[in-house]
């Protein structure tokens, strides 16, 4: 059963086409990596799914509804979550932000919401840090807290935009293993440039570079990279930069095509 259906979608910004003729069906409990070059439309696509942007043409359905109506079933961890390390906010207060309801301003601190927040933190092995200041945590720990904030409303879909940017290499592997565990209960979509690492954990790949190519497989091949990162005669081939560290076979596939 589909959790996201996108049909014939176009999006423009200031008269410039960002996404063109995008169509995709994403199944419930899929684990999708969205890859593509900078400026290719990856973050824009996430914002369209969230309902923060509206398409110029085409439709998006999330859990059978338009994105605005489906907001309660979507958890979101944005790119580059910057915090003031000296700001005296605790971990549990950050998670409780996921319970904000404009129609019930005083409900966030209820006993029920606090229990839900502690359960979300416990699910991410962060319950022992509930009363610590968020600025005291490592990059990987903070990302777990931000995921707990996204999960506290019990969404069906979790969207993450470059979530490992502030995490070291070992922490990235641990982070993706965590996402794989969460994927047992919900659909996960993650924008990432960590191609080698993430390909070990995801179930499918969506290549975005104005258009979208959906691959119902986890393996990231030279052909995928070639289609998303085309070589130009007058510049360094972006594939070689993006694919640095990928398996030798993938690099050889690209070299044959270039």
Coordinates of N, CA and C in Angstrom, one line a residue:
X1 N 0.9 -1.2 0.0 CA 0.0 0.0 0.0 C 0.9 1.2 0.0
X2 N 0.5 2.3 -0.8 CA 1.3 3.5 -0.9 C 1.1 4.4 0.3
X3 N 2.3 5.0 0.7 CA 2.2 6.0 1.7 C 2.3 7.4 1.1
X4 N 3.0 7.4 -0.1 CA 3.2 8.7 -0.9 C 2.9 8.4 -2.3
X5 N 2.1 9.2 -3.0 CA 1.9 9.1 -4.4 C 2.1 10.5 -5.0
X6 N 3.0 10.6 -6.0 CA 3.3 11.8 -6.6 C 3.0 11.6 -8.1
X7 N 2.3 12.5 -8.7 CA 1.9 12.4 -10.1 C 2.1 13.7 -10.9
X8 N 3.0 13.6 -11.9 CA 3.2 14.6 -12.9 C 3.5 16.0 -12.3
X9 N 4.4 16.0 -11.3 CA 4.6 17.2 -10.5 C 5.7 18.1 -11.1
X10 N 5.4 19.4 -11.2 CA 6.3 20.4 -11.6 C 6.4 21.4 -10.4
X11 N 7.6 22.0 -10.2 CA 7.7 23.1 -9.3 C 8.7 24.1 -9.8
X12 N 8.4 25.4 -9.7 CA 9.2 26.4 -10.2 C 9.5 27.4 -9.1
X13 N 10.7 28.0 -9.1 CA 11.0 29.1 -8.1 C 11.5 30.3 -8.9
X14 N 10.9 31.4 -8.8 CA 11.2 32.6 -9.5 C 11.4 32.4 -11.0
X15 N 10.4 31.6 -11.5 CA 10.4 31.4 -12.9 C 11.4 30.3 -13.4
X16 N 12.2 29.7 -12.5 CA 13.1 28.7 -12.9 C 12.6 27.3 -12.5
X17 N 12.6 26.4 -13.4 CA 12.1 25.0 -13.1 C 13.1 24.3 -12.2
X18 N 12.6 23.8 -11.0 CA 13.4 23.1 -10.1 C 13.1 21.6 -10.2
X19 N 11.8 21.2 -10.4 CA 11.4 19.8 -10.6 C 10.5 19.8 -11.8
X20 N 10.6 18.7 -12.6 CA 9.8 18.6 -13.8 C 9.3 17.2 -14.0
X21 N 8.0 17.0 -14.2 CA 7.4 15.7 -14.5 C 7.8 14.7 -13.5
X22 N 7.7 15.0 -12.3 CA 8.1 14.0 -11.2 C 6.9 13.1 -10.9
X23 N 7.1 11.8 -10.9 CA 6.1 10.9 -10.5 C 6.8 9.7 -9.7
X24 N 6.1 9.3 -8.6 CA 6.7 8.2 -7.9 C 5.6 7.7 -6.9
X25 N 5.7 6.4 -6.6 CA 4.9 5.8 -5.6 C 5.8 5.1 -4.6
X26 N 5.7 5.5 -3.3 CA 6.5 5.0 -2.2 C 5.6 4.2 -1.3
X27 N 6.0 3.0 -1.1 CA 5.2 2.0 -0.3 C 5.4 2.3 1.2
X28 N 4.4 1.8 2.0 CA 4.5 1.9 3.4 C 5.7 1.0 3.8
X29 N 6.5 1.5 4.8 CA 7.6 0.8 5.4 C 8.8 0.7 4.4
X30 N 8.8 1.5 3.4 CA 9.9 1.5 2.5 C 11.0 2.3 3.3
X31 N 12.3 2.2 2.9 CA 13.4 3.0 3.4 C 14.1 3.5 2.1
X32 N 13.9 4.8 1.9 CA 14.3 5.4 0.6 C 15.4 6.4 0.8
X33 N 16.5 6.2 0.0 CA 17.6 7.2 0.0 C 17.3 8.1 -1.2
X34 N 17.3 9.4 -0.9 CA 17.2 10.4 -2.0 C 18.6 11.0 -2.3
X35 N 19.1 10.7 -3.5 CA 20.4 11.2 -3.8 C 20.3 12.1 -5.0
X36 N 21.4 12.9 -5.2 CA 21.4 13.8 -6.4 C 22.4 15.0 -6.1
X37 N 22.7 15.8 -7.1 CA 23.6 16.9 -6.9 C 23.0 18.0 -6.1
X38 N 23.9 18.9 -5.6 CA 23.4 20.1 -4.9 C 22.6 20.9 -5.9
X39 N 21.5 21.4 -5.5 CA 20.6 22.2 -6.4 C 19.7 21.4 -7.3
X40 N 19.7 20.1 -7.1 CA 19.0 19.2 -8.0 C 17.5 19.1 -7.6
X41 N 17.1 19.6 -6.4 CA 15.7 19.6 -6.0 C 15.4 18.6 -4.9
X42 N 16.4 18.0 -4.2 CA 16.1 17.1 -3.2 C 15.3 17.7 -2.0
X43 N 15.9 18.8 -1.4 CA 15.2 19.4 -0.3 C 13.8 20.0 -0.7
X44 N 13.8 20.5 -1.9 CA 12.5 21.0 -2.4 C 11.4 19.9 -2.5
X45 N 11.8 18.7 -2.9 CA 10.9 17.6 -2.9 C 10.4 17.2 -1.5
X46 N 11.3 17.2 -0.5 CA 10.9 17.0 0.8 C 9.9 18.1 1.3
X47 N 10.1 19.3 1.0 CA 9.2 20.4 1.4 C 7.9 20.3 0.7
X48 N 7.8 19.8 -0.5 CA 6.5 19.5 -1.2 C 5.8 18.4 -0.5
X49 N 6.5 17.3 -0.1 CA 5.8 16.2 0.6 C 5.3 16.7 2.0
X50 N 6.0 17.6 2.6 CA 5.6 18.2 3.9 C 4.5 19.2 3.8
X51 N 4.2 19.7 2.6 CA 3.2 20.7 2.4 C 3.7 22.1 2.6
X52 N 5.0 22.3 2.8 CA 5.5 23.6 3.0 C 5.6 24.4 1.7
X53 N 5.6 23.7 0.6 CA 5.6 24.3 -0.8 C 4.4 23.6 -1.5
X54 N 3.9 24.3 -2.5 CA 2.8 23.8 -3.4 C 3.3 23.6 -4.8
X55 N 3.0 22.5 -5.5 CA 3.5 22.3 -6.8 C 2.8 23.3 -7.8
X56 N 3.5 23.6 -8.9 CA 3.0 24.4 -9.9 C 2.0 23.6 -10.8
X57 N 2.3 22.3 -10.8 CA 1.4 21.3 -11.5 C 1.5 20.0 -10.9
X58 N 0.5 19.1 -11.0 CA 0.6 17.8 -10.5 C 0.0 17.7 -9.1
X59 N 0.1 16.5 -8.5 CA -0.5 16.2 -7.2 C 0.5 15.4 -6.4
X60 N 0.3 15.6 -5.0 CA 1.0 14.8 -4.0 C 0.0 14.3 -3.0
X61 N -0.1 13.0 -2.8 CA -0.9 12.5 -1.7 C 0.0 11.8 -0.7
X62 N -0.3 12.1 0.6 CA 0.5 11.4 1.7 C -0.6 10.7 2.5
X63 N -0.5 9.4 2.6 CA -1.5 8.6 3.3 C -2.9 8.9 2.8
X64 N -3.0 9.1 1.5 CA -4.3 9.3 0.8 C -4.8 10.7 0.9
X65 N -4.1 11.6 1.6 CA -4.6 13.0 1.7 C -3.5 14.0 1.2
X66 N -4.0 15.3 1.0 CA -3.0 16.2 0.6 C -2.0 16.5 1.8
X67 N -0.8 16.9 1.5 CA 0.2 17.0 2.6 C -0.2 17.9 3.8
X68 N -1.0 18.9 3.6 CA -1.4 19.8 4.7 C -2.3 19.0 5.6
X69 N -3.2 18.2 5.1 CA -4.1 17.4 5.9 C -3.4 16.2 6.5
X70 N -2.3 15.8 6.0 CA -1.6 14.6 6.5 C -0.4 15.0 7.4
X71 N -0.3 16.2 7.8 CA 0.8 16.7 8.6 C 1.0 15.9 9.9
X72 N -0.1 15.4 10.5 CA 0.0 14.7 11.7 C 0.7 13.4 11.6
X73 N 0.8 12.8 10.4 CA 1.4 11.5 10.2 C 2.8 11.6 9.6
X74 N 3.4 12.9 9.6 CA 4.7 13.1 9.1 C 5.6 13.6 10.2
X75 N 6.8 12.9 10.4 CA 7.8 13.4 11.3 C 8.9 14.0 10.4
X76 N 9.6 15.1 10.8 CA 10.6 15.7 10.0 C 11.8 16.1 10.8
X77 N 13.0 15.8 10.3 CA 14.2 16.2 10.9 C 14.9 17.1 9.8
X78 N 14.9 18.4 9.9 CA 15.4 19.2 8.9 C 17.0 19.2 8.8
X79 N 17.5 19.8 7.7 CA 18.9 19.9 7.5 C 19.5 21.0 8.4
X80 N 20.7 20.7 8.9 CA 21.5 21.7 9.7 C 20.7 22.3 10.8
X81 N 20.3 21.4 11.8 CA 19.6 21.9 12.9 C 20.6 22.6 13.9
X82 N 20.7 24.0 13.8 CA 21.6 24.7 14.6 C 21.0 25.1 15.9
X83 N 21.8 25.0 16.9 CA 21.3 25.4 18.3 C 22.3 26.3 18.9
X84 N 21.8 27.1 19.8 CA 22.7 27.9 20.6 C 23.1 27.1 21.8
X85 N 24.4 26.6 21.9 CA 24.8 25.7 22.9 C 24.6 26.3 24.3
X86 N 24.6 27.6 24.5 CA 24.4 28.2 25.8 C 22.9 28.4 26.1
X87 N 22.0 28.1 25.2 CA 20.6 28.3 25.5 C 20.1 27.2 26.4
X88 N 19.5 27.6 27.6 CA 19.2 26.6 28.6 C 17.9 25.8 28.4
X89 N 17.9 25.0 27.3 CA 16.7 24.2 27.0 C 17.2 22.7 27.2
X90 N 16.3 22.0 27.9 CA 16.7 20.6 28.1 C 16.2 19.7 27.0
X91 N 16.8 18.5 27.0 CA 16.5 17.5 26.0 C 15.0 17.2 25.9
X92 N 14.3 17.0 27.1 CA 12.9 16.7 27.1 C 12.1 17.8 26.6
X93 N 12.5 19.1 26.8 CA 11.8 20.2 26.3 C 11.8 20.3 24.8
X94 N 13.0 19.9 24.2 CA 13.1 19.8 22.8 C 12.2 18.8 22.2
X95 N 12.1 17.7 22.8 CA 11.2 16.6 22.3 C 9.7 17.0 22.5
X96 N 9.4 17.7 23.5 CA 8.0 18.2 23.7 C 7.6 19.2 22.7
X97 N 8.5 19.8 22.0 CA 8.2 20.7 20.9 C 7.4 20.0 19.8
X98 N 7.6 18.7 19.7 CA 6.9 17.8 18.8 C 5.4 17.7 19.1
X99 N 5.1 18.1 20.3 CA 3.7 18.0 20.7 C 2.9 19.4 20.6
X100 N 3.6 20.4 20.1 CA 3.0 21.7 20.0 C 1.7 21.6 19.2
X101 N 0.6 22.2 19.7 CA -0.7 22.2 19.0 C -1.2 23.7 19.1
X102 N -1.3 24.4 18.0 CA -1.7 25.8 18.1 C -3.1 26.0 18.7
X103 N -3.9 24.9 18.7 CA -5.3 25.0 19.2 C -5.3 24.7 20.7
X104 N -4.2 24.2 21.3 CA -4.2 23.9 22.7 C -2.8 24.3 23.3
X105 N -2.6 25.6 23.5 CA -1.3 26.1 23.9 C -0.8 25.6 25.2
X106 N -1.6 25.2 26.1 CA -1.1 24.8 27.4 C -1.0 23.2 27.5
X107 N -1.3 22.5 26.4 CA -1.3 21.1 26.5 C 0.1 20.4 26.5
X108 N 1.1 21.2 26.0 CA 2.4 20.5 25.7 C 3.0 19.9 26.9
X109 N 2.8 20.6 28.1 CA 3.5 20.1 29.3 C 2.6 19.2 30.1
X110 N 1.6 18.6 29.6 CA 0.8 17.7 30.3 C 1.5 16.4 30.7
X111 N 1.0 15.7 31.7 CA 1.7 14.5 32.1 C 1.7 13.4 31.0
X112 N 0.7 13.4 30.2 CA 0.6 12.5 29.1 C 1.7 12.8 28.1
X113 N 1.8 14.1 27.7 CA 2.8 14.4 26.8 C 4.3 14.2 27.3
X114 N 4.5 14.4 28.6 CA 5.8 14.1 29.1 C 6.1 12.6 29.1
X115 N 5.1 11.8 29.4 CA 5.3 10.4 29.3 C 5.6 10.0 27.8
X116 N 4.9 10.5 26.9 CA 5.2 10.2 25.5 C 6.6 10.7 25.1
X117 N 7.0 11.8 25.6 CA 8.4 12.3 25.2 C 9.4 11.4 25.8
X118 N 9.2 10.9 27.0 CA 10.2 10.0 27.6 C 10.2 8.7 26.9
X119 N 9.1 8.2 26.4 CA 9.0 7.0 25.7 C 9.8 7.1 24.4
X120 N 9.6 8.3 23.7 CA 10.3 8.5 22.4 C 11.8 8.5 22.7
X121 N 12.3 9.2 23.8 CA 13.7 9.2 24.1 C 14.2 7.8 24.4
X122 N 13.4 7.1 25.2 CA 13.8 5.7 25.5 C 14.0 4.9 24.3
X123 N 13.1 5.0 23.3 CA 13.2 4.3 22.1 C 14.5 4.5 21.4
X124 N 15.1 5.7 21.6 CA 16.3 6.1 20.9 C 17.5 6.1 21.9
X125 N 17.3 5.4 23.0 CA 18.4 5.2 24.0 C 18.9 6.5 24.6
X126 N 18.0 7.5 24.7 CA 18.4 8.8 25.2 C 17.6 9.3 26.4
X127 N 16.8 8.4 27.0 CA 16.0 8.7 28.2 C 16.9 9.2 29.4
X128 N 18.1 8.6 29.5 CA 18.9 9.1 30.6 C 19.4 10.5 30.5
X129 N 19.3 11.1 29.3 CA 19.7 12.4 29.0 C 18.6 13.4 29.1
X130 N 17.4 13.0 29.5 CA 16.2 13.9 29.4 C 16.4 15.2 30.0
X131 N 17.0 15.3 31.1 CA 17.1 16.6 31.9 C 18.4 17.3 31.6
X132 N 19.2 16.9 30.7 CA 20.5 17.6 30.3 C 20.2 18.7 29.3
X133 N 21.0 19.7 29.3 CA 20.9 20.8 28.3 C 21.3 20.2 27.0
X134 N 20.5 20.6 25.9 CA 20.8 20.0 24.6 C 22.2 20.4 24.1
X135 N 22.7 21.5 24.5 CA 24.1 21.9 24.1 C 25.2 21.0 24.7
X136 N 24.9 20.2 25.7 CA 25.9 19.3 26.3 C 26.1 18.0 25.5
X137 N 25.3 17.8 24.5 CA 25.3 16.5 23.8 C 26.2 16.5 22.6
X138 N 26.6 15.4 22.2 CA 27.4 15.2 20.9 C 26.5 15.4 19.7
X139 N 27.1 15.5 18.5 CA 26.3 15.7 17.3 C 25.3 14.5 17.1
X140 N 25.8 13.3 17.3 CA 25.0 12.1 17.1 C 23.9 12.0 18.1
X141 N 24.2 12.4 19.4 CA 23.1 12.4 20.4 C 22.1 13.5 20.1
X142 N 22.5 14.6 19.6 CA 21.5 15.7 19.3 C 20.6 15.2 18.2
X143 N 21.1 14.5 17.2 CA 20.3 14.0 16.1 C 19.3 13.0 16.6
X144 N 19.7 12.2 17.6 CA 18.7 11.2 18.2 C 17.6 12.0 18.9
X145 N 17.9 13.1 19.5 CA 16.9 13.9 20.2 C 15.9 14.5 19.2
X146 N 16.5 15.0 18.1 CA 15.6 15.6 17.1 C 14.7 14.5 16.4
X147 N 15.2 13.3 16.3 CA 14.4 12.2 15.8 C 13.3 11.9 16.8
X148 N 13.6 11.9 18.1 CA 12.6 11.7 19.1 C 11.5 12.8 19.1
X149 N 11.9 14.0 18.8 CA 11.0 15.1 18.6 C 10.0 14.8 17.5
X150 N 10.6 14.3 16.4 CA 9.8 13.9 15.2 C 8.9 12.7 15.5
X151 N 9.3 11.8 16.3 CA 8.6 10.6 16.6 C 7.5 10.7 17.7
X152 N 7.6 11.8 18.5 CA 6.7 11.8 19.6 C 5.2 11.9 19.3
X153 N 5.0 12.4 18.0 CA 3.6 12.5 17.6 C 3.1 11.2 16.9
X154 N 4.0 10.2 16.9 CA 3.7 8.8 16.4 C 3.3 8.9 14.9
X155 N 4.3 9.4 14.1 CA 4.0 9.5 12.6 C 4.1 8.2 11.9
X156 N 3.6 8.1 10.7 CA 3.7 6.9 9.8 C 4.9 7.1 8.9
X157 N 5.4 8.4 8.7 CA 6.4 8.7 7.8 C 7.4 9.6 8.4
X158 N 8.7 9.2 8.3 CA 9.8 10.0 8.8 C 10.7 10.5 7.7
X159 N 10.8 11.9 7.6 CA 11.6 12.5 6.6 C 12.9 13.1 7.2
X160 N 14.1 12.9 6.7 CA 15.3 13.4 7.2 C 16.1 14.0 6.1
X161 N 16.6 15.3 6.3 CA 17.4 16.0 5.3 C 18.8 16.1 5.7
X162 N 19.7 15.3 5.1 CA 21.1 15.3 5.4 C 21.4 15.2 6.9
X163 N 20.9 14.1 7.5 CA 20.9 14.0 9.0 C 22.2 13.7 9.6
X164 N 23.2 13.3 8.8 CA 24.5 12.9 9.4 C 25.6 13.9 9.2
X165 N 25.2 15.1 8.8 CA 26.2 16.2 8.4 C 27.1 16.5 9.6
X166 N 26.6 16.4 10.9 CA 27.4 16.7 12.0 C 27.8 15.5 12.8
X167 N 27.8 14.4 12.2 CA 28.2 13.1 12.8 C 29.4 12.5 12.2
X168 N 30.3 12.0 13.0 CA 31.6 11.4 12.5 C 31.3 10.0 11.8
X169 N 32.3 9.5 11.1 CA 32.0 8.3 10.3 C 31.5 7.1 11.0
X170 N 32.0 6.8 12.2 CA 31.5 5.7 13.0 C 30.1 6.0 13.4
X171 N 29.8 7.2 13.8 CA 28.5 7.6 14.3 C 27.5 7.5 13.1
X172 N 27.9 7.7 11.9 CA 27.0 7.6 10.8 C 26.5 6.2 10.6
X173 N 27.4 5.2 10.7 CA 26.9 3.8 10.6 C 25.9 3.5 11.7
X174 N 26.2 3.9 12.9 CA 25.3 3.7 14.1 C 24.0 4.4 13.8
X175 N 24.0 5.6 13.2 CA 22.8 6.3 13.0 C 21.9 5.6 12.0
X176 N 22.5 5.1 10.9 CA 21.7 4.4 9.9 C 21.2 3.1 10.3
X177 N 21.9 2.4 11.2 CA 21.4 1.2 11.9 C 20.1 1.5 12.7
X178 N 20.2 2.7 13.4 CA 19.0 3.1 14.1 C 17.8 3.4 13.2
X179 N 18.1 4.0 12.1 CA 17.0 4.3 11.1 C 16.4 3.0 10.6
X180 N 17.3 2.0 10.4 CA 16.8 0.7 9.9 C 15.9 0.0 11.0
X181 N 16.2 0.2 12.2 CA 15.3 -0.3 13.3 C 14.0 0.4 13.3
X182 N 14.0 1.7 13.2 CA 12.8 2.5 13.1 C 11.9 2.1 11.9
X183 N 12.6 1.7 10.8 CA 11.9 1.4 9.6 C 11.0 0.1 9.7
X184 N 11.2 -0.6 10.8 CA 10.3 -1.8 11.0 C 8.9 -1.3 11.3
X185 N 8.7 -0.1 11.8 CA 7.4 0.4 12.2 C 6.9 1.6 11.3
X186 N 7.8 2.2 10.5 CA 7.3 3.4 9.7 C 8.2 3.5 8.5
X187 N 7.7 4.3 7.6 CA 8.4 4.6 6.3 C 9.5 5.7 6.6
X188 N 10.7 5.4 6.1 CA 11.8 6.4 6.3 C 12.3 6.9 4.9
X189 N 12.4 8.2 4.8 CA 13.0 8.8 3.6 C 14.1 9.7 4.0
X190 N 15.3 9.5 3.5 CA 16.4 10.3 3.9 C 17.2 10.8 2.8
X191 N 17.4 12.2 2.8 CA 18.3 12.8 1.8 C 19.7 12.6 2.3
X192 N 20.6 12.1 1.4 CA 22.0 11.9 1.9 C 23.0 12.0 0.7
X193 N 24.2 12.3 1.1 CA 25.3 12.2 0.2 C 26.2 11.1 0.6
X194 N 25.9 10.4 1.6 CA 26.7 9.3 2.1 C 26.4 8.0 1.4
X195 N 26.7 8.0 0.1 CA 26.2 6.9 -0.8 C 26.7 5.6 -0.4
X196 N 28.0 5.4 -0.1 CA 28.5 4.1 0.2 C 27.9 3.6 1.5
X197 N 27.8 4.5 2.5 CA 27.3 4.0 3.8 C 25.8 3.7 3.7
X198 N 25.0 4.6 3.2 CA 23.6 4.4 3.2 C 23.1 3.3 2.4
X199 N 23.8 2.9 1.3 CA 23.3 1.9 0.4 C 23.3 0.5 1.1
X200 N 23.9 0.4 2.3 CA 23.9 -0.8 3.0 C 22.6 -1.0 3.8
X201 N 21.9 0.1 4.0 CA 20.7 0.0 4.9 C 19.4 0.3 4.2
X202 N 19.4 1.0 3.1 CA 18.1 1.4 2.5 C 17.5 0.3 1.6
X203 N 16.3 0.4 1.3 CA 15.6 -0.6 0.4 C 15.5 -0.1 -1.0
X204 N 15.5 1.2 -1.2 CA 15.3 1.7 -2.6 C 16.0 3.1 -2.7
X205 N 16.2 3.6 -3.9 CA 16.9 4.8 -4.1 C 16.1 5.7 -5.1
X206 N 16.0 7.0 -4.8 CA 15.4 7.9 -5.6 C 16.4 8.9 -6.0
X207 N 16.8 9.0 -7.3 CA 17.8 9.9 -7.9 C 17.0 11.2 -8.3
X208 N 17.4 12.3 -7.8 CA 16.7 13.6 -8.1 C 17.7 14.6 -8.7
X209 N 17.4 15.0 -9.9 CA 18.2 16.1 -10.5 C 17.2 16.7 -11.5
X210 N 16.3 17.5 -11.0 CA 15.2 18.1 -11.7 C 14.1 17.1 -12.0
X211 N 14.5 16.0 -12.6 CA 13.6 14.9 -12.8 C 13.8 13.9 -11.6
X212 N 13.0 12.8 -11.6 CA 13.2 11.8 -10.5 C 13.2 10.4 -11.2
X213 N 14.2 9.6 -10.8 CA 14.3 8.2 -11.2 C 14.2 7.4 -9.9
X214 N 13.2 6.6 -9.8 CA 13.0 5.7 -8.6 C 13.5 4.3 -8.9
X215 N 14.4 3.8 -8.1 CA 14.9 2.5 -8.3 C 14.5 1.6 -7.1
X216 N 13.8 0.6 -7.3 CA 13.3 -0.3 -6.3 C 14.4 -1.3 -5.9
X217 N 15.5 -0.8 -5.5 CA 16.7 -1.6 -5.1 C 17.6 -0.7 -4.3
X218 N 18.4 -1.3 -3.4 CA 19.3 -0.5 -2.6 C 20.6 -0.2 -3.2
X219 N 21.0 -1.1 -4.2 CA 22.4 -0.9 -4.8 C 22.5 0.4 -5.6
X220 N 23.5 1.2 -5.3 CA 23.7 2.4 -6.1 C 24.8 2.1 -7.1
X221 N 24.4 2.1 -8.4 CA 25.2 1.7 -9.5 C 25.8 2.9 -10.2
X222 N 26.8 2.6 -11.0 CA 27.4 3.6 -11.9 C 26.4 4.2 -12.8
X223 N 25.5 3.4 -13.3 CA 24.5 4.0 -14.2 C 23.6 5.0 -13.5
X224 N 23.2 4.8 -12.2 CA 22.5 5.8 -11.5 C 23.3 7.1 -11.4
X225 N 24.5 6.9 -11.0 CA 25.3 8.1 -10.8 C 25.5 8.9 -12.1
X226 N 25.7 8.1 -13.2 CA 25.9 8.7 -14.5 C 24.6 9.6 -14.9
X227 N 23.4 9.0 -14.6 CA 22.2 9.7 -14.9 C 22.0 11.0 -14.1
X228 N 22.5 11.0 -12.8 CA 22.2 12.1 -11.9 C 23.4 13.1 -11.9
X229 N 24.6 12.7 -12.2 CA 25.7 13.5 -12.1 C 26.4 13.5 -13.5
X230 N 25.9 14.1 -14.5 CA 26.4 14.0 -15.9 C 27.8 14.7 -15.9
X231 N 28.7 14.2 -16.7 CA 30.0 14.8 -16.9 C 29.9 15.9 -17.9
X232 N 30.7 16.9 -17.7 CA 30.8 18.0 -18.7 C 32.3 18.1 -19.1
X233 N 32.5 18.4 -20.4 CA 33.9 18.4 -20.9 C 34.8 19.5 -20.2
X234 N 34.1 20.6 -19.7 CA 34.9 21.7 -19.2 C 35.0 21.8 -17.7
X235 N 34.6 20.7 -17.0 CA 34.7 20.7 -15.6 C 35.1 19.3 -15.0
X236 N 35.5 19.3 -13.8 CA 35.8 18.0 -13.1 C 34.5 17.2 -13.0
X237 N 34.6 15.9 -13.4 CA 33.4 15.1 -13.3 C 32.9 14.9 -11.9
X238 N 31.7 15.4 -11.6 CA 31.1 15.3 -10.3 C 31.0 13.8 -9.8
X239 N 30.8 12.9 -10.7 CA 30.7 11.5 -10.3 C 31.9 11.0 -9.5
X240 N 33.1 11.4 -10.0 CA 34.3 11.0 -9.3 C 34.4 11.6 -7.9
X241 N 33.8 12.8 -7.7 CA 33.8 13.4 -6.4 C 32.8 12.7 -5.5
X242 N 31.6 12.5 -6.0 CA 30.6 11.9 -5.2 C 30.8 10.4 -4.9
X243 N 31.4 9.7 -5.9 CA 31.6 8.3 -5.8 C 32.9 7.9 -5.1
X244 N 33.6 8.9 -4.6 CA 34.9 8.6 -3.9 C 34.7 7.6 -2.8
X245 N 35.3 6.5 -2.8 CA 35.2 5.5 -1.8 C 34.1 4.4 -2.1
X246 N 33.4 4.6 -3.3 CA 32.4 3.5 -3.6 C 33.2 2.3 -4.1
X247 N 32.5 1.1 -4.1 CA 33.2 -0.1 -4.6 C 33.8 0.1 -5.9
X248 N 34.9 -0.6 -6.1 CA 35.7 -0.4 -7.4 C 34.9 -0.8 -8.6
X249 N 33.9 -1.7 -8.5 CA 33.1 -2.1 -9.6 C 32.2 -1.0 -10.1
X250 N 31.7 -0.2 -9.1 CA 30.9 1.0 -9.5 C 31.7 2.0 -10.2
X251 N 32.9 2.3 -9.7 CA 33.7 3.2 -10.4 C 34.1 2.8 -11.8
X252 N 34.4 1.5 -12.0 CA 34.7 1.0 -13.3 C 33.5 1.1 -14.2
X253 N 32.3 0.9 -13.7 CA 31.1 1.0 -14.5 C 31.0 2.5 -15.0
X254 N 31.3 3.4 -14.2 CA 31.2 4.8 -14.6 C 32.3 5.1 -15.6
X255 N 33.5 4.6 -15.4 CA 34.6 4.9 -16.3 C 34.3 4.4 -17.7
X256 N 33.6 3.2 -17.8 CA 33.2 2.7 -19.1 C 32.2 3.5 -19.8
X257 N 31.3 4.2 -19.0 CA 30.3 5.0 -19.6 C 30.8 6.4 -20.0
X258 N 31.8 6.9 -19.3 CA 32.2 8.3 -19.5 C 33.0 8.5 -20.8

